[in-house]
XYZ file of C-alpha atoms in Angstrom:
740
model
C 34.570 10.673 -7.369
C 30.794 9.897 -7.750
C 28.576 9.013 -4.807
C 27.219 5.637 -6.204
C 28.754 2.939 -8.385
C 26.049 1.067 -9.756
C 27.371 -2.331 -11.100
C 25.024 -4.078 -13.325
C 25.918 -7.617 -14.802
C 24.074 -8.731 -17.847
C 23.240 -11.913 -19.351
C 20.294 -12.817 -21.641
C 18.186 -9.944 -20.515
C 17.889 -7.847 -23.775
C 14.245 -7.451 -23.204
C 14.485 -5.842 -19.821
C 18.004 -4.060 -20.002
C 16.728 -0.798 -21.572
C 14.256 -0.484 -18.879
C 16.806 -1.192 -16.141
C 19.263 1.299 -17.494
C 16.733 4.116 -18.127
C 15.571 3.716 -14.470
C 19.270 4.458 -13.415
C 20.261 7.111 -15.814
C 16.972 9.031 -15.545
C 17.372 9.289 -11.645
C 17.121 12.859 -10.385
C 20.354 12.241 -8.591
C 23.081 12.539 -11.195
C 26.264 11.941 -9.308
C 26.684 8.142 -10.188
C 28.578 5.948 -12.660
C 27.144 2.851 -14.168
C 29.620 -0.118 -14.564
C 27.821 -2.536 -16.891
C 29.343 -6.049 -17.276
C 28.484 -8.050 -20.407
C 28.854 -11.587 -19.099
C 29.398 -12.928 -22.756
C 25.812 -12.714 -23.338
C 24.653 -14.371 -26.466
C 21.841 -11.901 -27.160
C 21.902 -8.098 -27.975
C 22.832 -7.182 -24.440
C 26.385 -6.202 -25.362
C 25.309 -3.867 -28.273
C 22.664 -2.176 -25.991
C 25.326 -1.507 -23.427
C 27.562 0.021 -26.057
C 24.804 2.190 -27.329
C 24.074 3.734 -24.075
C 27.803 4.048 -23.217
C 27.958 6.146 -26.405
C 25.569 8.686 -25.375
C 26.060 8.828 -21.706
C 29.592 9.271 -20.128
C 28.546 7.897 -16.958
C 28.227 4.456 -18.301
C 31.174 2.183 -18.868
C 31.005 -1.303 -20.372
C 33.261 -4.464 -19.459
C 32.897 -7.047 -22.200
C 33.965 -10.401 -20.522
C 35.813 -12.838 -22.902
C 33.827 -15.775 -21.445
C 30.690 -16.394 -19.345
C 31.589 -16.384 -15.656
C 28.273 -16.068 -13.945
C 26.596 -13.622 -11.962
C 28.781 -13.388 -8.842
C 32.103 -13.345 -10.678
C 30.529 -10.659 -13.057
C 30.060 -8.461 -10.207
C 33.503 -9.131 -9.189
C 34.732 -8.042 -12.525
C 33.020 -4.531 -12.025
C 34.457 -3.917 -8.589
C 37.928 -2.908 -9.470
C 36.356 -0.238 -11.688
C 34.379 1.315 -9.065
C 35.130 4.800 -7.930
C 31.989 5.818 -6.009
C 31.596 5.958 -2.276
C 28.990 3.485 -2.402
C 28.402 0.134 -4.178
C 24.916 -0.685 -5.677
C 24.693 -4.194 -7.163
C 21.570 -4.047 -9.481
C 20.396 -6.890 -11.472
C 19.713 -6.180 -15.056
C 16.084 -6.969 -15.129
C 15.169 -4.928 -12.107
C 14.467 -1.345 -12.045
C 14.987 1.486 -9.615
C 11.962 3.632 -8.564
C 12.004 7.289 -9.347
C 13.764 9.396 -6.896
C 15.470 6.265 -5.126
C 19.004 7.474 -5.565
C 18.247 10.969 -4.077
C 16.610 9.529 -1.121
C 19.281 6.981 -0.614
C 21.787 9.783 -0.585
C 19.891 11.818 1.716
C 19.558 8.938 4.229
C 23.312 8.160 3.965
C 24.251 11.597 4.913
C 21.682 11.795 7.733
C 23.112 8.442 9.071
C 26.917 9.696 8.635
C 27.850 7.287 6.072
C 27.066 3.851 7.581
C 28.858 0.710 6.263
C 25.671 -0.807 4.852
C 22.308 0.740 4.164
C 19.165 -1.547 3.618
C 16.359 -0.329 1.717
C 12.910 -1.476 0.806
C 11.612 -3.183 -2.280
C 8.584 -4.336 -4.159
C 7.862 -7.412 -6.119
C 6.610 -6.529 -9.618
C 4.853 -9.342 -11.194
C 4.772 -10.195 -14.860
C 1.008 -9.971 -14.819
C 1.013 -6.378 -13.661
C 0.544 -6.739 -9.937
C 2.947 -5.118 -7.316
C 3.332 -6.167 -3.842
C 5.558 -4.602 -1.207
C 8.062 -6.674 0.981
C 6.166 -8.320 3.506
C 8.590 -7.388 6.179
C 8.756 -3.608 5.592
C 7.872 -2.908 9.147
C 11.365 -4.078 10.300
C 12.613 -1.125 8.314
C 10.103 1.333 9.972
C 10.738 -0.085 13.406
C 14.471 0.178 13.052
C 14.544 3.856 13.706
C 16.977 6.505 12.443
C 20.201 5.715 14.273
C 22.762 3.238 12.799
C 23.041 -0.050 14.660
C 24.791 -3.373 14.301
C 23.217 -6.841 13.392
C 23.741 -7.960 17.015
C 21.800 -5.053 18.225
C 18.904 -5.699 15.921
C 19.044 -9.166 14.712
C 15.587 -8.888 13.216
C 17.360 -7.073 10.256
C 18.640 -10.421 9.211
C 15.094 -11.592 8.835
C 14.830 -9.534 5.689
C 15.414 -11.133 2.134
C 19.154 -11.840 2.258
C 20.197 -10.803 -1.169
C 22.807 -8.308 -2.382
C 20.457 -6.000 -4.275
C 18.495 -4.271 -1.342
C 21.392 -2.682 0.105
C 24.371 -0.328 -0.803
C 27.661 -0.688 0.642
C 30.512 1.609 1.709
C 33.218 0.819 -0.976
C 36.084 1.282 1.604
C 34.241 -0.976 3.991
C 34.200 -3.651 1.026
C 37.584 -3.322 0.199
C 38.928 -3.295 3.692
C 37.191 -6.570 4.494
C 38.077 -8.205 1.113
C 34.384 -9.166 0.322
C 34.030 -10.779 -3.020
C 31.318 -13.012 -4.798
C 32.157 -16.792 -5.218
C 31.182 -18.674 -8.253
C 27.772 -20.626 -7.962
C 23.913 -20.425 -7.963
C 23.518 -18.998 -4.609
C 26.327 -16.386 -4.653
C 24.407 -13.946 -2.558
C 24.557 -16.035 0.590
C 28.388 -15.881 1.181
C 28.146 -12.055 0.716
C 25.243 -10.854 2.592
C 25.744 -12.776 5.849
C 29.633 -11.877 6.180
C 28.641 -8.370 5.196
C 25.811 -7.975 7.749
C 27.705 -9.828 10.458
C 30.795 -7.409 10.021
C 29.258 -4.174 9.700
C 29.661 -1.891 12.515
C 27.099 0.693 11.429
C 23.963 -0.412 9.487
C 21.203 2.146 8.665
C 17.761 1.490 7.005
C 15.690 3.430 4.492
C 11.929 2.799 4.688
C 11.286 3.642 1.160
C 10.738 1.370 -1.971
C 13.840 1.958 -4.047
C 13.654 -1.058 -6.257
C 11.132 -3.049 -8.332
C 12.206 -6.841 -8.057
C 10.944 -8.254 -11.393
C 9.064 -11.411 -10.988
C 9.333 -13.097 -14.327
C 7.055 -15.660 -15.587
C 9.978 -17.862 -16.872
C 13.835 -17.392 -16.940
C 14.112 -16.939 -13.005
C 17.297 -18.803 -12.232
C 16.388 -19.778 -8.675
C 12.983 -21.112 -10.000
C 14.684 -23.531 -12.455
C 14.481 -27.214 -11.870
C 18.035 -28.251 -11.776
C 20.756 -30.056 -9.576
C 22.473 -26.482 -9.481
C 20.456 -25.947 -6.287
C 23.024 -28.274 -4.452
C 25.210 -25.229 -4.667
C 23.428 -23.914 -1.522
C 25.416 -26.320 0.607
C 28.898 -25.022 -0.682
C 27.828 -21.469 -0.186
C 26.789 -22.059 3.592
C 30.186 -23.663 3.953
C 31.934 -20.585 2.802
C 29.876 -18.594 5.494
C 30.894 -20.998 8.217
C 34.444 -20.846 7.033
C 34.234 -16.854 7.357
C 33.305 -17.275 10.980
C 35.750 -19.866 11.727
C 38.423 -17.155 10.448
C 36.949 -14.439 12.776
C 36.558 -15.708 16.321
C 35.027 -12.317 17.328
C 31.974 -13.151 15.232
C 31.467 -16.777 16.784
C 28.280 -15.527 18.332
C 26.523 -15.837 14.880
C 27.203 -19.639 14.594
C 23.688 -20.667 16.146
C 21.868 -18.178 13.995
C 23.533 -19.171 10.689
C 23.076 -23.077 11.766
C 19.480 -22.521 11.849
C 19.105 -20.193 8.943
C 21.043 -22.731 6.876
C 18.608 -25.433 7.901
C 15.445 -23.256 7.158
C 16.804 -22.164 3.678
C 17.641 -25.728 2.610
C 14.390 -27.212 3.627
C 12.692 -24.195 1.786
C 14.360 -25.254 -1.228
C 13.374 -28.958 -0.772
C 9.708 -28.003 -0.166
C 9.486 -26.269 -3.517
C 8.268 -28.589 -6.235
C 9.815 -26.627 -9.177
C 13.459 -26.471 -7.664
C 15.072 -29.965 -7.461
C 14.571 -33.136 -9.978
C 12.484 -35.577 -8.277
C 15.333 -38.233 -8.405
C 17.857 -35.925 -6.565
C 15.617 -34.797 -3.597
C 16.704 -37.684 -1.422
C 20.336 -36.853 -2.033
C 19.699 -33.115 -1.325
C 17.953 -33.999 2.063
C 20.908 -36.185 3.197
C 23.536 -33.564 2.115
C 21.598 -30.865 4.066
C 21.402 -33.197 7.208
C 25.050 -33.989 6.885
C 25.838 -30.181 6.738
C 23.430 -29.552 9.829
C 25.159 -32.104 12.004
C 28.477 -31.025 11.051
C 28.112 -27.497 11.875
C 25.753 -27.915 14.810
C 27.122 -25.504 17.709
C 27.833 -27.403 20.907
C 24.941 -27.175 23.176
C 22.670 -25.517 20.656
C 18.940 -26.415 20.897
C 17.436 -27.487 17.566
C 14.374 -25.644 16.857
C 11.350 -27.808 16.294
C 10.795 -27.140 12.628
C 14.422 -28.437 12.056
C 14.340 -31.594 14.067
C 13.352 -33.480 10.831
C 16.936 -33.044 9.641
C 18.121 -35.299 12.596
C 16.247 -38.087 11.242
C 16.365 -39.907 7.736
C 14.837 -39.085 4.321
C 11.954 -41.751 5.074
C 10.994 -39.887 8.205
C 11.139 -36.470 6.273
C 8.734 -38.072 3.737
C 6.488 -39.285 6.387
C 6.545 -35.693 8.097
C 5.593 -34.079 4.752
C 2.798 -36.520 4.069
C 1.456 -36.110 7.713
C 1.663 -32.214 7.063
C -0.246 -32.505 3.800
C -2.818 -34.753 5.348
C -3.291 -32.298 8.307
C -3.730 -29.363 5.751
C -6.286 -31.380 3.812
C -8.093 -32.419 7.019
C -8.207 -28.784 8.159
C -9.544 -27.580 4.774
C -12.341 -30.227 4.566
C -13.142 -29.556 8.312
C -13.251 -25.800 7.588
C -15.593 -26.399 4.461
C -17.808 -28.671 6.621
C -17.928 -26.120 9.577
C -18.978 -23.458 6.785
C -21.657 -25.609 5.544
C -23.042 -26.308 9.057
C -22.743 -22.809 9.976
C -24.532 -21.891 6.853
C -27.446 -24.297 7.592
C -27.500 -23.125 11.178
C -27.514 -19.500 10.104
C -30.381 -20.009 7.816
C -32.110 -21.827 10.537
C -31.468 -19.019 13.109
C -32.634 -16.464 10.293
C -35.899 -18.252 9.874
C -36.406 -18.185 13.690
C -35.506 -14.461 13.838
C -37.659 -13.513 11.054
C -40.599 -14.562 13.191
C -39.311 -12.327 16.082
C -40.058 -8.778 16.089
C -37.549 -6.063 14.985
C -35.994 -4.095 17.634
C -37.396 -0.570 17.012
C -34.447 0.864 19.120
C -31.710 -0.775 17.546
C -29.511 0.989 14.851
C -26.899 -1.045 13.243
C -23.911 1.054 11.714
C -21.000 0.289 9.374
C -18.597 2.327 7.275
C -15.772 1.716 4.628
C -16.308 -2.133 4.726
C -16.513 -2.288 8.614
C -13.298 -0.275 9.259
C -14.711 1.564 12.187
C -16.720 4.639 13.282
C -16.031 6.987 10.356
C -17.680 9.116 7.738
C -21.455 9.859 7.676
C -22.494 6.827 9.799
C -20.275 8.006 12.438
C -21.728 11.495 12.380
C -25.152 10.119 12.700
C -24.233 7.755 15.468
C -22.708 10.715 17.429
C -25.891 12.891 17.027
C -28.089 9.937 17.788
C -26.246 9.389 21.191
C -26.683 13.123 21.851
C -30.288 13.718 21.072
C -31.821 10.181 21.175
C -30.213 8.205 24.041
C -32.984 5.503 23.774
C -31.743 4.371 20.351
C -29.064 1.604 20.956
C -26.310 2.007 18.270
C -24.220 -0.832 17.472
C -21.214 -1.057 15.018
C -20.093 -3.825 12.710
C -16.166 -4.166 12.716
C -14.032 -6.421 11.058
C -11.819 -7.394 14.105
C -10.164 -6.441 17.397
C -7.849 -3.826 15.787
C -10.672 -1.710 14.486
C -12.907 -2.399 17.708
C -10.026 -0.630 19.662
C -10.466 2.374 17.699
C -14.188 2.962 18.402
C -15.033 5.717 20.771
C -15.401 4.972 24.517
C -18.468 2.920 25.518
C -19.432 2.195 21.978
C -21.261 -1.231 21.359
C -19.943 -3.287 18.337
C -20.053 -6.741 17.004
C -17.437 -8.562 14.961
C -18.300 -9.275 11.277
C -19.650 -12.913 10.990
C -20.101 -13.544 14.656
C -23.310 -14.857 16.079
C -23.912 -11.437 17.558
C -23.332 -9.841 14.162
C -26.110 -12.241 12.726
C -28.406 -11.502 15.455
C -27.907 -7.793 15.111
C -28.456 -7.701 11.227
C -31.563 -9.847 11.679
C -33.306 -7.565 14.399
C -32.039 -4.067 13.786
C -34.931 -1.614 12.727
C -32.393 0.782 11.164
C -29.242 -0.254 9.172
C -26.955 2.701 8.327
C -23.778 2.278 5.926
C -21.752 4.054 3.380
C -21.122 0.959 1.387
C -23.371 -1.976 0.540
C -24.123 -4.407 3.162
C -22.866 -8.108 2.454
C -25.207 -10.205 0.492
C -26.088 -12.437 3.667
C -27.662 -9.416 5.476
C -31.391 -9.939 5.359
C -33.816 -7.249 4.187
C -36.693 -7.489 6.861
C -39.867 -5.929 6.158
C -40.254 -2.787 8.254
C -36.539 -2.220 8.625
C -35.067 0.995 7.149
C -31.748 0.722 5.142
C -30.141 4.048 4.894
C -27.264 4.482 2.494
C -25.013 7.558 3.026
C -22.623 7.269 0.277
C -18.858 8.325 0.542
C -18.839 11.729 -1.207
C -20.177 13.705 -3.970
C -20.254 11.626 -7.237
C -18.015 13.380 -9.582
C -16.654 10.211 -11.253
C -18.639 7.492 -13.070
C -20.592 5.332 -10.642
C -22.803 2.202 -10.715
C -24.224 1.274 -14.005
C -22.248 3.882 -15.619
C -19.037 1.972 -15.051
C -20.422 -0.873 -17.247
C -18.813 1.090 -20.198
C -15.481 1.585 -18.456
C -13.825 -1.936 -18.290
C -10.752 -0.676 -16.650
C -12.603 1.228 -13.782
C -14.834 -1.643 -12.998
C -12.013 -4.267 -13.028
C -12.796 -6.784 -10.303
C -16.185 -5.181 -9.822
C -19.391 -7.033 -10.132
C -21.827 -4.276 -11.147
C -25.099 -6.445 -11.297
C -24.290 -7.764 -7.786
C -23.687 -4.328 -6.656
C -27.148 -3.374 -7.901
C -28.662 -6.114 -6.415
C -27.248 -5.207 -2.885
C -28.377 -1.627 -3.581
C -31.921 -2.875 -4.041
C -32.089 -3.127 -0.297
C -31.677 0.574 0.079
C -34.775 2.494 1.463
C -33.231 5.929 1.619
C -30.221 7.588 -0.169
C -28.815 10.658 1.602
C -28.052 13.545 -0.882
C -26.304 16.989 -0.322
C -27.561 18.638 -3.477
C -29.798 18.220 -6.480
C -26.856 17.242 -8.520
C -25.986 14.382 -6.336
C -29.553 13.130 -6.292
C -29.827 13.038 -10.065
C -26.520 11.205 -10.451
C -27.502 8.563 -7.601
C -30.720 7.909 -9.120
C -28.927 7.420 -12.590
C -26.253 5.325 -11.425
C -28.176 3.088 -9.195
C -31.715 2.306 -11.026
C -33.134 0.762 -7.687
C -36.115 1.394 -5.482
C -35.049 3.938 -2.961
C -36.043 7.548 -1.979
C -33.597 10.455 -1.943
C -33.443 12.278 1.431
C -32.396 15.839 0.992
C -30.635 16.060 4.312
C -27.080 17.249 3.400
C -23.960 15.141 4.443
C -23.633 14.432 8.113
C -19.887 14.047 7.954
C -19.656 17.575 6.779
C -21.528 19.246 9.761
C -18.140 19.590 11.388
C -16.879 21.675 8.330
C -19.948 23.945 8.199
C -19.895 24.700 11.838
C -16.078 24.813 12.362
C -14.569 27.865 13.978
C -10.907 28.974 14.574
C -10.681 26.638 17.650
C -11.517 23.701 15.567
C -8.895 24.526 12.789
C -6.245 25.259 15.410
C -6.923 21.798 17.071
C -6.793 19.949 13.633
C -3.503 21.662 12.704
C -2.014 20.653 16.107
C -3.153 16.986 15.564
C -1.187 16.838 12.228
C 1.681 18.882 13.562
C 1.312 21.992 11.264
C 3.377 24.710 13.017
C 1.600 27.982 14.010
C 1.672 30.574 11.165
C 2.542 28.174 8.491
C 0.340 28.031 5.414
C -0.933 24.186 5.157
C -1.133 23.101 1.541
C -2.971 19.708 1.289
C -2.426 17.475 -1.661
C -5.086 14.935 -1.917
C -5.100 12.874 -5.223
C -7.600 10.279 -6.231
C -6.656 6.862 -7.497
C -6.095 6.059 -11.334
C -8.124 3.396 -12.914
C -5.701 3.339 -15.832
C -2.916 1.790 -13.695
C -3.106 -1.413 -11.908
C -2.905 -0.842 -8.284
C -4.391 2.674 -8.648
C -1.412 4.686 -7.754
C 0.524 7.025 -10.186
C 2.950 9.574 -9.079
C 1.789 12.760 -10.515
C 3.977 15.048 -8.478
C 7.499 15.302 -7.258
C 6.542 15.865 -3.907
C 10.059 16.753 -2.200
C 10.526 19.257 -5.038
C 7.046 20.784 -4.357
C 7.684 20.945 -0.868
C 11.171 22.796 -1.414
C 9.529 25.083 -3.912
C 6.840 26.236 -1.372
C 9.515 27.378 0.858
C 9.661 28.437 4.507
C 6.460 29.153 6.100
C 4.595 26.339 4.427
C 3.789 22.776 5.454
C 2.779 20.282 2.630
C 0.470 17.808 3.703
C -0.257 14.740 1.616
C -3.347 12.155 1.785
C -3.368 9.478 -0.491
C -6.697 7.780 -1.555
C -7.846 5.408 1.318
C -7.513 2.461 -1.068
C -3.811 3.008 -1.382
C -3.219 3.473 2.211
C -2.199 -0.270 2.826
C -0.237 -0.953 -0.516
C 3.125 0.119 -1.769
C 2.252 3.646 -2.634
C 3.317 5.104 0.791
C 6.658 3.143 0.582
C 7.688 4.943 -2.636
C 8.884 7.837 -0.805
C 5.890 9.287 1.118
C 6.660 7.702 4.388
C 10.368 8.550 4.200
C 9.634 12.211 3.342
C 7.279 12.290 6.283
C 10.078 10.686 8.578
C 12.442 13.410 7.397
C 10.081 16.202 8.077
C 9.658 17.241 4.473
C 5.973 16.967 4.633
C 3.169 15.490 6.681
C 1.703 11.986 5.495
C -1.845 12.288 6.627
C -3.073 9.094 4.650
C -3.497 7.118 7.942
C -5.455 9.859 9.648
C -8.778 8.063 10.124
C -11.058 11.327 9.995
C -10.549 13.136 6.695
C -12.569 15.937 8.265
C -9.698 16.894 10.510
C -7.296 16.877 7.570
C -9.497 19.248 5.636
C -9.765 21.507 8.614
C -6.165 21.913 8.904
C -5.520 23.018 5.368
C -5.481 26.700 4.055
C -5.576 25.539 0.522
C -6.556 22.073 -1.134
C -4.503 20.886 -4.113
C -6.427 17.893 -5.811
C -7.147 16.351 -9.208
C -10.563 14.516 -9.517
C -11.158 13.684 -5.734
C -14.637 14.095 -4.365
C -12.946 15.731 -1.371
C -13.049 19.047 -3.325
C -16.929 19.345 -2.650
C -16.480 18.718 1.028
C -13.556 21.261 1.180
C -15.527 23.834 -0.699
C -17.905 24.049 2.359
C -14.905 25.689 4.314
C -14.917 28.481 1.701
C -11.066 28.062 1.303
C -9.102 28.037 -1.761
C -8.957 24.925 -4.068
C -6.516 24.327 -6.971
C -7.095 21.609 -9.461
C -3.989 19.662 -10.862
C -5.264 18.112 -14.227
C -2.004 17.046 -15.829
C -3.610 13.724 -16.933
C -7.095 14.853 -17.690
C -7.536 13.015 -21.045
C -6.366 9.794 -19.705
C -8.404 10.000 -16.543
C -11.661 10.939 -18.363
C -11.051 8.178 -21.013
C -10.558 5.467 -18.506
C -12.958 6.266 -15.465
C -15.200 9.003 -16.800
C -16.688 12.126 -14.934
C -20.132 13.570 -14.993
C -18.843 17.063 -14.686
C -16.076 18.842 -16.742
C -14.019 19.932 -13.913
C -11.685 21.959 -16.037
C -14.422 23.875 -17.486
C -16.401 24.315 -14.302
C -13.572 24.254 -11.726
C -13.531 25.101 -8.008
C -10.550 27.192 -8.495
C -7.495 27.685 -10.723
C -6.505 24.832 -12.846
C -2.745 23.636 -13.215
C -1.766 21.406 -16.097
C 1.832 20.763 -14.849
C 3.922 20.795 -11.702
C 5.605 23.902 -12.981
C 2.276 25.694 -13.317
C 0.963 24.434 -9.848
C 4.245 25.643 -8.239
C 3.680 29.122 -9.813
C -0.081 29.293 -8.623
C 0.984 28.403 -4.971
C 4.105 30.676 -4.749
C 2.775 33.599 -6.782
C -0.325 34.048 -4.431
C -2.646 33.606 -7.409
C -4.364 30.542 -5.636
C -6.213 33.018 -3.480
C -6.975 35.816 -5.859
C -10.377 37.069 -6.827
C -10.802 34.786 -9.630
C -10.113 31.858 -7.334
C -12.909 33.175 -4.979
C -15.313 33.622 -7.904
C -14.781 30.067 -9.080
C -15.157 28.500 -5.722
C -18.360 30.394 -4.949
C -20.004 29.003 -8.456
C -18.839 25.667 -7.391
C -20.257 25.866 -3.897
C -23.654 27.031 -5.183
C -23.747 23.683 -7.097
C -22.501 21.027 -4.604
C -23.458 20.733 -0.889
C -26.316 23.078 -1.172
C -28.174 21.261 1.580
C -25.195 21.249 3.953
C -26.246 23.686 6.642
C -24.496 22.082 9.464
C -27.416 20.204 10.649
C -27.607 17.171 8.482
C -26.974 14.528 11.153
C -29.496 15.869 13.307
C -31.980 16.009 10.325
C -31.286 12.147 9.654
C -31.720 11.390 13.257
C -34.975 13.118 13.778
C -36.719 12.432 10.512
C -35.551 8.994 9.731
C -34.676 7.359 13.042
C -37.291 9.129 15.268
C -39.965 10.100 12.706
C -40.084 13.612 13.992
C -40.834 16.636 11.614
C -37.956 19.117 11.158
C -37.521 21.974 8.687
C -35.915 21.183 5.425
C -32.194 22.362 5.227
C -31.561 25.951 4.792
C -29.248 27.031 1.776
C -25.655 26.601 3.096
C -24.361 28.900 0.351
C -25.509 32.260 -0.483
C -27.492 31.984 -3.846
C -28.119 28.211 -3.717
C -31.627 26.908 -3.617
C -32.607 25.106 -0.404
C -34.999 22.188 -0.289
C -38.558 23.192 0.506
C -39.863 21.856 3.815
C -42.333 18.907 3.986
C -42.859 16.434 1.340
C -39.730 17.543 -0.712
C -37.394 16.417 2.053
C -37.699 12.954 0.937
C -38.223 12.160 -3.003
C -38.915 8.965 -4.681
C -36.389 7.651 -7.170
């Protein structure tokens, strides 16, 4: 008996069906059966299904004699299911890699619940991907099974059949089945969720929900949307037959009203001539099933009045939105004029010679090089007043204690940008920030430029998608000083940004902590991440891919890698910061972290602490390798898509010819390097030494102090000493600052 029965009804989806079937049959979890139901499809679906069944014994095909619709096609597959769990997959959607293995593991962990709810992502026809907006509900639900009454927020998720798996004997015992109709998911999901004694969740994206440009049933303009009323009648009848579930009537009553009004508000759902009738039918249903004594939510009170009142309500709402939009535009125009007037006044005011304005990573907080400079300035130059620019209150709460800050776009922000004598940032300041004569703009960058940057991206259309290079250069024209850690970076920055700045051979302030680290610092960093004492910490830190929209490509099977490393090892994973808030972590990383398979360090704000905790760095083309090399710890390069990456983004350095350590071209080769001990052999040390001589040659542990003394205070200070034996240090005096 298989663990999963995947029931796939098919009708007019020949363009998507192969991709759907491949996503199921290619799963690493093999204990499954596919029951494919050809709902008398007039295209090539039936032939495709027969083809797959002929070559894979796990596929069984039912050819229905007539078209019965989605719900009844699912019903046709139910009697043939032998699996422990039922998975209803729409034939134009796809499973994500590893989805069934993760689902099986979670079911076992939760003790075979009645229902398991998992996460999904919307995959748009134009290539974009967006995670379920309510994914936090799954995260917050915790590991223990529950009932819907204990966690009613679970019913705020999209109430569809395909984001759940169902224990087959639970479904058979309760007699659940799909009715005919357009909204057949409604009388399935509500009764299932109301009845389940044990519901569990999986905080992992297991399914890509295809958003087709056309052909989506529910986005078709038709009277078939009136079916929603009959489907809710079925759910109310279900509750009537089960008095012990009567508590759900007020919830269902409100949900029905919200759902129907949502359909009515969509311009592409109902024919204009039928909208009034749909409203009246909804209002009748709302009155008929209103629980005695139930208070009607404010948003639904419009159903207690007539169609003309609803139209007036809609017109008033549209007018209010229009007025708000016009008011906002007017306020912005006035604010702009006032801002320009204030700027003209402030330009006549002298600069505040003690004011240093800091920002990092588009105002995300005290991070990177600017944070290291700020900390050192507070230590050795207390007369300087450091002020941070942050996006909002959430970022402000993460600032170090007693740190001054201004919110982006506020009046205080404008005053600070107009009066500061020093502006320190690792990205470009917004275009509205003035460049005052006498102010000093210090640009720290975000790491060693291994990948193409600036003007070199003009020949890489994929890498500069959405990036306005000329505007970027206009903003870079405000730089006075560019901090560099080595002669290589100095040359690249001057090539990539042909602007009027001087290169300061200071070293990278953020890396002082790495150069100066001792055993106690490493121990604290490991404890911070939860790496057990005595474990070898393997840090995997991939960069983003410009050849894939969204930037994320799964290059490794992380669960398998963690298992292959074996006891005594902890796998730590840190995705590129630009992927931290997108769907990438939901494709398995967060779930593996919850299960203790690995440590997800993507959300750790201070990457230096992550580097300190690692015994070995596994990366592909990330600039982190130049920072990590300062620790003189082994590095392994995983370059399985070298050709694709260099073609799409471009690199200044052939990392496979001049690597910082051994190079793996596949996961198998990478696993061998890590498990055989080759990752720390003499050849690894030799390669690392040569790499360190080239990159970070000015990083001597005093970079932040050098910036503060020479650039903020105007004091003399010796140039950096060579941080790596054999590397050439900057000569003192005039060579510390070189003109571009």
